[in-house]
Amino acid sequence: MKIADAKVIVCSPGRNFVTLKLTTADGISGLGDATLNGRELAVASYLNDHVLPLLAGRDARRIEDTWQYLYKGAYWRRGPVTMTAIAAVDMALWDIRAKSLGVPLYELLGGASREAVLVYGHAGGATIDDTVAAVSRFLQQGYQAVRAQSGIPGLDATYGVGKAKGVYEPATKDAPQETAWSSAMYLNFVPELFARLRKEFGPGVHLLHDVHHRLTPIEAARLGQALEPYHLFWLEDPVPAELPDGFRLIRQHTTTPLAVGEVFNSIYDCQQLLREQLIDYLRATVVHAGGISHLRKIAHLAELFHVRTGCHGATDLSPVSLAAALHFDLSIHNFGIQEYMPHAAATDEVFPHAYRFREGMMHPGDAPGLGVEIDEAKAAAFPYQRAYLPVNRLLDGTLHSW
Ligand code: GCO
Ligand code: MG
């Protein structure tokens, strides 16, 4: 089971994806997602220039040893580029191992802990009425959990609200979009949105909301309190995630459940939040947090502190990552919810997959391995396009978190 071939495939079927394909001497291939939105080529170079030369001839079965070799061997530990590159190798090796045994990956991870995984969809609208209509469309499709974002009166563009109906893709070609932000306007508006949503849809549906790292701790505490009557499933990324102490203050003031971690790449980013029980859901994800091997360690640590998972699953995570997340979600005990944004049709054509959605739940399918392939000929028809995530400024021009 020696690794005989390794290549990095960069394509843009609707948006950019970086995919690692490893093939063993006996002809088994595995895929890993290496997409880091807006910084894709940095990971492609890390893999091509520094990792691939180390993989030739390695035993594909030695997944943990390879992980440690790439992590400790680089000397420069952690960071999104490094950890995304390691994640891609790790995913591809798990895919190969499961395929070699003829089993879906979740069987290797301890087997299914549930029948299927609960997912949440993204509803966004320019106004409260539009958001109500968007949530209602998700419920009609069978979703049991919906994230609701709405345009804010007085602000031109808001995170989570697309210009047109359909898939929301914040990255723009060639240059970042600049958006304007006012925390005061936002804080006055959001409770009204959720009051209306609860009134329309009753207590049964799970409602979620993403603040996208924009508040100070005391502002977030105020928002958490104001939203308590509408019992959200979670309030996500209330403050920028690099300061765990910020969550202590929020926690002292509200019982609204908190989620964070889509930008985390290591167990060390998570440990204080877990140990001090400052959050309820951890959003670290397979592609940006070191792959399946590392994310399992994170989830097991979280389990000790009664924190559940809620893996990031926006469309900038490729179908390979989504499949890996679904196998992971199905297998671990402390699963909470999985984010799900369906990919564009062109993406699904490039990445045929076995996972499926039914009545608000997903299942990775029972194809051997991850259950995702890449059609390289189709991928080649969609060359890379430079794209950037937006930047956000306060009304006086000060650069703020986007
Ligand atoms: C989410 C996220 C995304 C990110 C995106 C950045 O909760 O799904 O916040 O929408 O903005 O993944 O690349
Ligand atoms: Mg988010």
PDB file of N, CA, C and O and ligand atoms in Angstrom, residues 120 122 147 159 210-213 236-237 262 283 312 339, ligand 2:
ATOM      1  N   TYR A 120     -28.384  21.898   9.156  1.00  0.00           N
ATOM      2  CA  TYR A 120     -29.123  23.160   9.056  1.00  0.00           C
ATOM      3  C   TYR A 120     -28.812  23.849   7.743  1.00  0.00           C
ATOM      4  O   TYR A 120     -27.707  23.752   7.211  1.00  0.00           O
ATOM      5  N   HIS A 122     -29.224  27.497   5.197  1.00  0.00           N
ATOM      6  CA  HIS A 122     -29.031  28.951   5.309  1.00  0.00           C
ATOM      7  C   HIS A 122     -30.184  29.703   4.680  1.00  0.00           C
ATOM      8  O   HIS A 122     -30.319  29.706   3.458  1.00  0.00           O
ATOM      9  N   ARG A 147     -30.684  28.387   9.657  1.00  0.00           N
ATOM     10  CA  ARG A 147     -29.984  29.595  10.084  1.00  0.00           C
ATOM     11  C   ARG A 147     -30.636  30.775   9.382  1.00  0.00           C
ATOM     12  O   ARG A 147     -30.857  30.721   8.168  1.00  0.00           O
ATOM     13  N   TYR A 159     -23.776  40.290   5.835  1.00  0.00           N
ATOM     14  CA  TYR A 159     -23.303  38.920   5.768  1.00  0.00           C
ATOM     15  C   TYR A 159     -24.495  37.948   5.726  1.00  0.00           C
ATOM     16  O   TYR A 159     -25.450  38.092   6.484  1.00  0.00           O
ATOM     17  N   ASP A 210     -25.803  33.566  12.789  1.00  0.00           N
ATOM     18  CA  ASP A 210     -24.346  33.755  12.734  1.00  0.00           C
ATOM     19  C   ASP A 210     -24.028  35.250  12.823  1.00  0.00           C
ATOM     20  O   ASP A 210     -24.422  36.022  11.945  1.00  0.00           O
ATOM     21  N   VAL A 211     -23.317  35.644  13.872  1.00  0.00           N
ATOM     22  CA  VAL A 211     -22.918  37.055  14.034  1.00  0.00           C
ATOM     23  C   VAL A 211     -21.669  37.355  13.189  1.00  0.00           C
ATOM     24  O   VAL A 211     -21.365  38.498  12.877  1.00  0.00           O
ATOM     25  N   HIS A 212     -20.956  36.324  12.825  1.00  0.00           N
ATOM     26  CA  HIS A 212     -19.771  36.434  11.971  1.00  0.00           C
ATOM     27  C   HIS A 212     -18.712  37.364  12.568  1.00  0.00           C
ATOM     28  O   HIS A 212     -18.191  38.263  11.905  1.00  0.00           O
ATOM     29  N   HIS A 213     -18.415  37.132  13.840  1.00  0.00           N
ATOM     30  CA  HIS A 213     -17.257  37.744  14.529  1.00  0.00           C
ATOM     31  C   HIS A 213     -17.326  39.266  14.669  1.00  0.00           C
ATOM     32  O   HIS A 213     -16.281  39.919  14.662  1.00  0.00           O
ATOM     33  N   GLU A 236     -23.843  32.044  16.721  1.00  0.00           N
ATOM     34  CA  GLU A 236     -22.510  31.645  16.227  1.00  0.00           C
ATOM     35  C   GLU A 236     -21.551  32.824  16.154  1.00  0.00           C
ATOM     36  O   GLU A 236     -21.952  33.934  15.780  1.00  0.00           O
ATOM     37  N   ASP A 237     -20.301  32.563  16.453  1.00  0.00           N
ATOM     38  CA  ASP A 237     -19.218  33.536  16.313  1.00  0.00           C
ATOM     39  C   ASP A 237     -19.615  34.932  16.779  1.00  0.00           C
ATOM     40  O   ASP A 237     -19.491  35.919  16.026  1.00  0.00           O
ATOM     41  N   GLU A 262     -15.183  27.890  13.374  1.00  0.00           N
ATOM     42  CA  GLU A 262     -14.962  27.549  11.963  1.00  0.00           C
ATOM     43  C   GLU A 262     -13.581  27.988  11.486  1.00  0.00           C
ATOM     44  O   GLU A 262     -13.065  27.434  10.525  1.00  0.00           O
ATOM     45  N   ARG A 283     -17.288  24.426  16.117  1.00  0.00           N
ATOM     46  CA  ARG A 283     -17.460  24.406  14.662  1.00  0.00           C
ATOM     47  C   ARG A 283     -16.197  24.023  13.896  1.00  0.00           C
ATOM     48  O   ARG A 283     -16.154  24.127  12.669  1.00  0.00           O
ATOM     49  N   HIS A 312     -18.463  23.240  10.506  1.00  0.00           N
ATOM     50  CA  HIS A 312     -18.568  24.193   9.397  1.00  0.00           C
ATOM     51  C   HIS A 312     -18.828  23.407   8.105  1.00  0.00           C
ATOM     52  O   HIS A 312     -18.218  22.371   7.885  1.00  0.00           O
ATOM     53  N   GLU A 339     -23.619  21.849   9.404  1.00  0.00           N
ATOM     54  CA  GLU A 339     -24.021  22.890   8.454  1.00  0.00           C
ATOM     55  C   GLU A 339     -24.064  22.300   7.047  1.00  0.00           C
ATOM     56  O   GLU A 339     -23.185  21.529   6.665  1.00  0.00           O
TER      57      GLU A 339
HETATM   58 MG    MG B   2     -20.102  31.125  10.373  1.00  0.00          MG
END
